[in-house]
Coordinates of C-alpha atoms and ligand atoms in Angstrom, one line a residue:
M1 CA -25.9 -40.6 -8.3
T2 CA -27.9 -42.2 -5.6
S3 CA -30.2 -39.4 -4.6
S4 CA -33.9 -40.2 -4.7
V5 CA -34.6 -36.5 -5.3
P6 CA -35.5 -35.6 -8.9
P7 CA -33.6 -32.6 -10.2
G8 CA -35.1 -29.2 -10.0
T9 CA -37.9 -30.2 -7.7
T10 CA -38.9 -28.3 -4.6
T11 CA -38.1 -30.1 -1.3
P12 CA -40.5 -32.7 0.0
A13 CA -41.9 -33.0 3.5
V14 CA -39.5 -34.0 6.2
P15 CA -37.9 -36.3 7.1
V16 CA -35.9 -37.0 3.9
P17 CA -36.6 -40.3 2.3
A18 CA -33.9 -42.1 4.1
A19 CA -35.1 -45.6 3.2
A20 CA -35.1 -44.8 -0.5
A21 CA -31.5 -43.4 -0.4
A22 CA -30.4 -46.4 1.6
A23 CA -32.0 -48.8 -0.8
A24 CA -30.0 -47.2 -3.6
A25 CA -26.8 -47.6 -1.6
G26 CA -27.2 -51.4 -1.2
P27 CA -29.1 -53.9 0.8
A28 CA -26.9 -54.3 3.9
T29 CA -26.3 -50.6 4.7
A30 CA -29.5 -49.3 6.2
P31 CA -29.0 -45.9 7.9
S32 CA -29.7 -45.4 11.5
P33 CA -33.5 -45.0 12.1
A34 CA -32.6 -42.1 14.3
L35 CA -31.3 -40.1 11.3
T36 CA -33.6 -37.2 10.5
V37 CA -33.4 -34.3 8.0
D38 CA -35.3 -31.1 8.9
K39 CA -35.6 -28.2 6.5
I40 CA -34.7 -24.8 7.8
G41 CA -36.1 -22.7 5.0
G42 CA -38.2 -23.3 1.9
R43 CA -35.4 -23.1 -0.6
I44 CA -32.1 -23.9 1.2
G45 CA -30.8 -25.5 4.4
A46 CA -31.5 -28.5 6.6
T47 CA -30.3 -29.8 9.8
V48 CA -29.3 -33.5 10.1
S49 CA -29.6 -35.2 13.4
G50 CA -29.1 -38.6 14.8
V51 CA -25.7 -39.2 13.2
R52 CA -22.2 -39.3 14.6
L53 CA -19.9 -38.2 11.7
G54 CA -16.8 -40.2 11.0
G55 CA -14.9 -42.3 8.5
D56 CA -16.8 -45.4 9.6
L57 CA -20.3 -44.4 8.6
D58 CA -22.2 -47.1 6.7
A59 CA -23.0 -46.5 3.0
G60 CA -26.7 -46.1 3.6
T61 CA -26.1 -43.2 6.0
V62 CA -23.7 -41.6 3.6
A63 CA -26.2 -41.9 0.8
V64 CA -28.8 -40.1 2.9
I65 CA -26.4 -37.3 3.8
R66 CA -25.3 -36.9 0.2
A67 CA -28.9 -36.8 -1.0
A68 CA -29.7 -34.2 1.6
I69 CA -26.8 -32.0 0.5
L70 CA -27.8 -32.2 -3.1
E71 CA -31.4 -31.4 -2.3
H72 CA -31.0 -28.7 0.4
K73 CA -27.6 -27.3 -0.8
V74 CA -26.2 -26.9 2.7
V75 CA -26.8 -29.2 5.7
F76 CA -25.8 -28.7 9.4
F77 CA -24.8 -31.2 12.1
R78 CA -24.7 -30.2 15.8
D79 CA -22.4 -31.6 18.5
Q80 CA -19.8 -33.3 16.5
H81 CA -17.2 -32.6 19.2
H82 CA -15.6 -36.0 18.8
L83 CA -14.2 -35.0 15.4
D84 CA -10.5 -34.2 15.1
A85 CA -8.5 -33.4 12.0
D86 CA -8.2 -37.1 11.1
G87 CA -11.9 -37.8 11.7
H88 CA -12.9 -34.8 9.8
E89 CA -10.9 -35.8 6.8
A90 CA -11.9 -39.5 7.0
F91 CA -15.6 -38.5 7.0
A92 CA -15.1 -36.0 4.1
R93 CA -13.5 -38.9 2.1
L94 CA -16.9 -40.6 2.1
L95 CA -18.1 -37.8 -0.2
G96 CA -15.2 -37.9 -2.6
T97 CA -11.5 -37.1 -3.0
P98 CA -10.1 -34.3 -0.8
V99 CA -8.2 -31.5 -2.5
A100 CA -5.7 -29.1 -1.1
H101 CA -6.2 -25.4 -1.7
P102 CA -4.1 -24.4 -4.8
T103 CA -2.1 -21.7 -3.0
V104 CA -3.0 -21.5 0.8
P105 CA -1.2 -24.0 3.1
S106 CA -3.2 -26.4 5.2
V107 CA -3.1 -26.2 8.9
D108 CA -2.4 -29.9 9.5
G109 CA -0.1 -30.9 6.7
R110 CA -2.9 -32.6 5.0
Y111 CA -6.2 -31.2 3.7
A112 CA -7.7 -29.0 6.5
L113 CA -7.7 -25.4 5.6
G114 CA -7.8 -22.9 8.4
I115 CA -10.6 -20.3 8.4
D116 CA -9.3 -18.1 11.2
N117 CA -10.4 -14.5 11.6
D118 CA -7.2 -13.6 13.5
H119 CA -5.2 -14.4 10.3
G120 CA -7.3 -12.2 8.0
G121 CA -9.7 -15.0 7.2
R122 CA -12.8 -12.9 6.9
A123 CA -14.9 -14.1 4.0
N124 CA -17.5 -11.3 4.1
Q125 CA -18.1 -11.3 0.4
W126 CA -20.5 -13.6 -1.5
H127 CA -18.4 -16.3 -3.2
T128 CA -18.2 -19.9 -4.3
D129 CA -15.0 -21.6 -3.1
V130 CA -12.0 -21.6 -5.5
T131 CA -13.9 -20.8 -8.7
F132 CA -10.6 -19.4 -10.1
V133 CA -9.7 -23.0 -11.2
P134 CA -11.8 -25.0 -13.7
A135 CA -12.7 -28.1 -11.6
Y136 CA -13.5 -26.1 -8.4
P137 CA -14.6 -28.2 -5.4
A138 CA -17.9 -30.1 -5.4
F139 CA -18.4 -30.0 -1.6
S140 CA -16.9 -28.2 1.3
V141 CA -17.0 -29.7 4.8
L142 CA -16.6 -27.0 7.5
R143 CA -16.1 -27.8 11.2
A144 CA -16.3 -25.2 13.9
E145 CA -13.6 -25.4 16.6
V146 CA -13.8 -22.0 18.3
I147 CA -16.9 -19.8 18.0
P148 CA -17.1 -16.2 19.2
P149 CA -19.7 -15.3 21.9
Y150 CA -21.6 -13.3 19.3
G151 CA -21.5 -12.7 15.5
G152 CA -19.5 -14.7 13.0
D153 CA -22.6 -16.3 11.4
T154 CA -22.3 -17.7 7.8
L155 CA -24.9 -17.3 5.1
W156 CA -25.4 -19.5 2.1
A157 CA -27.5 -18.8 -1.0
N158 CA -29.0 -21.3 -3.4
T159 CA -27.8 -20.5 -6.9
A160 CA -30.1 -23.1 -8.5
A161 CA -33.2 -21.5 -6.9
A162 CA -31.9 -18.1 -8.0
Y163 CA -31.5 -19.2 -11.6
A164 CA -34.9 -21.0 -11.7
R165 CA -36.7 -17.9 -10.5
L166 CA -35.0 -15.4 -12.9
P167 CA -37.4 -13.7 -15.2
E168 CA -37.3 -15.5 -18.6
P169 CA -35.4 -12.7 -20.5
L170 CA -32.6 -12.8 -17.8
R171 CA -32.4 -16.6 -17.9
V172 CA -31.9 -16.5 -21.7
L173 CA -29.3 -13.8 -21.3
A174 CA -27.4 -15.7 -18.5
D175 CA -27.5 -18.9 -20.5
G176 CA -25.3 -17.4 -23.1
L177 CA -22.8 -15.6 -20.9
R178 CA -19.3 -16.7 -19.7
G179 CA -17.2 -15.1 -17.1
E180 CA -13.5 -14.9 -16.1
H181 CA -12.7 -15.8 -12.5
T182 CA -9.3 -15.1 -10.9
N183 CA -7.7 -15.3 -7.4
A184 CA -5.9 -12.0 -8.3
Y185 CA -9.0 -10.0 -7.8
D186 CA -8.7 -6.5 -6.4
Y187 CA -8.4 -7.4 -2.7
A188 CA -7.8 -3.8 -1.7
A189 CA -11.0 -2.7 -3.3
V190 CA -12.9 -5.5 -1.7
R191 CA -11.4 -4.8 1.8
P192 CA -10.7 -1.1 1.7
G193 CA -10.0 -1.1 5.5
A194 CA -7.5 -4.0 5.4
P195 CA -4.2 -3.3 7.1
S196 CA -1.2 -3.2 4.9
D197 CA 0.3 -6.4 6.3
E198 CA -2.9 -8.2 5.4
L199 CA -2.7 -6.9 1.9
R200 CA 0.9 -8.0 1.6
Q201 CA 0.1 -11.5 2.9
H202 CA -2.7 -11.7 0.5
R203 CA -0.4 -11.0 -2.4
E204 CA 2.3 -13.3 -1.2
V205 CA 0.2 -16.3 -0.3
F206 CA -3.2 -16.3 -1.9
T207 CA -2.0 -15.0 -5.3
A208 CA 1.4 -16.7 -5.3
T209 CA 0.1 -18.4 -8.5
E210 CA -2.3 -16.3 -10.4
F211 CA -5.2 -18.3 -11.9
R212 CA -7.6 -17.2 -14.5
T213 CA -10.5 -19.5 -15.6
E214 CA -13.4 -18.8 -17.9
H215 CA -16.6 -20.5 -16.7
P216 CA -20.1 -20.5 -18.1
V217 CA -22.3 -18.2 -16.0
V218 CA -24.8 -21.0 -16.0
R219 CA -23.5 -24.5 -15.4
V220 CA -25.5 -27.7 -15.6
H221 CA -25.1 -29.5 -12.3
P222 CA -23.4 -32.9 -13.0
E223 CA -25.5 -34.8 -10.3
T224 CA -28.9 -33.1 -10.2
G225 CA -29.1 -31.6 -13.7
E226 CA -30.1 -28.3 -12.3
R227 CA -28.8 -25.1 -13.8
T228 CA -26.9 -23.0 -11.3
L229 CA -25.3 -19.5 -11.5
V230 CA -21.5 -19.3 -11.4
L231 CA -20.7 -15.8 -10.1
G232 CA -19.2 -14.5 -6.9
T233 CA -16.3 -12.3 -5.8
F234 CA -13.7 -14.2 -7.9
L235 CA -15.6 -13.3 -11.1
Q236 CA -13.6 -10.5 -12.7
R237 CA -15.4 -9.8 -15.9
L238 CA -18.1 -11.2 -18.2
S239 CA -16.5 -12.3 -21.4
G240 CA -16.9 -10.0 -24.4
L241 CA -18.4 -7.1 -22.3
S242 CA -16.9 -3.8 -21.2
G243 CA -16.0 -3.5 -17.5
A244 CA -19.0 -1.2 -17.0
D245 CA -21.5 -3.5 -18.7
S246 CA -20.0 -6.5 -17.0
R247 CA -20.4 -4.9 -13.5
A248 CA -23.9 -3.8 -14.2
L249 CA -25.1 -7.1 -15.5
T250 CA -23.3 -9.1 -12.8
A251 CA -24.9 -6.9 -10.1
V252 CA -28.4 -7.7 -11.6
L253 CA -27.8 -11.4 -11.6
Q254 CA -26.1 -11.4 -8.2
S255 CA -29.0 -9.5 -6.7
H256 CA -31.2 -12.5 -7.5
I257 CA -28.9 -14.9 -5.7
E258 CA -28.8 -12.8 -2.6
R259 CA -32.6 -12.4 -2.2
P260 CA -33.3 -13.4 1.4
E261 CA -35.7 -16.2 0.3
N262 CA -32.7 -17.9 -1.4
T263 CA -30.5 -17.8 1.7
V264 CA -30.1 -19.4 5.1
R265 CA -28.1 -18.0 8.0
W266 CA -26.4 -20.3 10.5
R267 CA -25.5 -19.4 14.1
W268 CA -22.5 -21.5 14.8
R269 CA -21.7 -23.5 17.9
A270 CA -18.4 -25.3 18.6
G271 CA -18.7 -28.8 17.3
D272 CA -21.0 -27.9 14.4
V273 CA -20.3 -29.2 10.9
A274 CA -21.7 -27.6 7.8
I275 CA -21.5 -29.3 4.4
W276 CA -22.5 -27.5 1.2
D277 CA -22.8 -28.2 -2.5
N278 CA -20.2 -25.7 -3.7
R279 CA -21.6 -26.1 -7.3
A280 CA -25.0 -24.8 -6.3
T281 CA -24.3 -22.2 -3.6
Q282 CA -22.5 -19.1 -2.7
H283 CA -21.7 -18.2 0.9
Y284 CA -20.8 -15.2 3.1
G285 CA -19.0 -15.1 6.4
V286 CA -20.4 -12.3 8.5
D287 CA -17.6 -10.2 9.9
D288 CA -19.2 -8.9 13.1
S289 CA -17.5 -10.7 16.0
D290 CA -15.0 -7.9 16.6
D291 CA -11.8 -9.2 18.0
H292 CA -13.1 -12.5 19.3
V293 CA -11.4 -15.6 17.9
R294 CA -13.3 -17.7 15.4
T295 CA -11.6 -20.9 14.2
L296 CA -13.1 -23.3 11.6
R297 CA -11.5 -26.1 9.6
R298 CA -12.5 -26.8 6.0
V299 CA -11.9 -29.9 3.9
T300 CA -12.9 -29.6 0.3
I301 CA -13.9 -32.4 -2.1
D302 CA -12.8 -32.5 -5.7
G303 CA -15.2 -31.3 -8.3
D304 CA -15.4 -31.6 -12.1
V305 CA -15.1 -29.1 -14.9
P306 CA -18.4 -27.1 -15.4
V307 CA -20.4 -27.5 -18.5
G308 CA -22.6 -24.7 -19.8
V309 CA -26.1 -25.1 -21.2
D310 CA -24.6 -25.1 -24.7
G311 CA -22.2 -28.0 -23.8
R312 CA -19.1 -25.7 -23.6
R313 CA -16.8 -26.5 -20.7
S314 CA -14.9 -24.1 -18.5
V315 CA -11.4 -23.2 -19.8
L316 CA -8.2 -22.5 -17.8
L317 CA -6.7 -19.3 -19.2
A318 CA -3.7 -19.1 -16.9
P319 CA -1.3 -20.7 -16.0
E320 CA -1.0 -23.3 -18.8
S321 CA -2.1 -26.0 -16.4
V322 CA -3.2 -26.3 -12.8
P323 CA 0.0 -27.0 -10.9
E324 CA 0.1 -29.2 -7.8
P325 CA -0.9 -27.3 -4.7
R326 CA 1.8 -24.9 -3.9
H327 CA 2.3 -26.2 -0.5
G328 CA 1.5 -29.8 -1.2
I329 CA -0.7 -31.7 1.2
A330 CA 2.1 -32.4 3.7
S331 CA 3.6 -28.9 4.0
G332 CA 2.4 -28.5 7.6
A333 CA 2.9 -24.8 7.1
S334 CA 1.3 -22.4 9.5
T335 CA -1.9 -20.5 8.8
D336 CA -0.2 -17.2 8.9
G337 CA -1.2 -15.3 5.8
V338 CA -4.5 -17.1 5.1
A339 CA -6.4 -14.8 2.9
A340 CA -9.8 -13.4 3.2
L341 CA -11.6 -15.6 0.7
V342 CA -10.6 -19.1 0.1
Ligands
FE2_1 FE1 -15.5 -19.8 1.3

């Protein structure tokens, strides 16, 4: 990787070492001198300014952005109003290969997933995107189109910081655990007030193919070498434990992820773009904007199969192999039926 940030370190003073990242990217690709990275909190989050996102960014600028994501876990860009679906995807491709959601149709026939609260897209549970498949996304690039007059913030939590600050006995315990993740989680239990048509749509669309994957609870990040916790709503059970033990132990570990010091909360404006390292974060969409429309578009970048601290990789338990995305990348299907957590 090209980041100048050593793994596991705390974040340096701002601005981020743009020159170092640019130098790693090549001699003729210096980023704009206007590019700055400013931390929001001590453990997670930074704003990046002085850059116009698009598919035509020079390699030096992309290297700085990538380094900022890896270091700060989630970064925010204001006023990217010029981005449309094509520009969004073209920029995302500079970070890797886009992947379609396994079961939920895109909104544009390509890779953009709709996060629309008027279609049940209320992600008010802590989760990491798509952990029910082995090689879940490395990055998510989320673009705000319509933002309600109040509410609808998103929170992110740093799962590397949470792990690093676990008491030693819990770290040792977590290192040896594995957990089963599924998209066929108990949606009705998670959203007890959900209307029946939402429950039906969830079953028909989101769980059209039921995935089960066993991940290590602690994975070694392939780019930074940090250890991160792999939990969240898609986790159904810790392997080898009873349901009661699994729930109790998961709650203890999850409580460390959700500590306010490990989180950042973003108040969206239309034109914002947030990019997060999906391998080192969980996020939570706050469902408090009543009936106001909230429309965001997400492009996810392919990840790799997690490896635990013991070297064991994640294992797909069902189906026998990960099928092509159910709707393909060119389905052009509507967003009706988009489920709560994607
Ligand atoms: Fe999500």
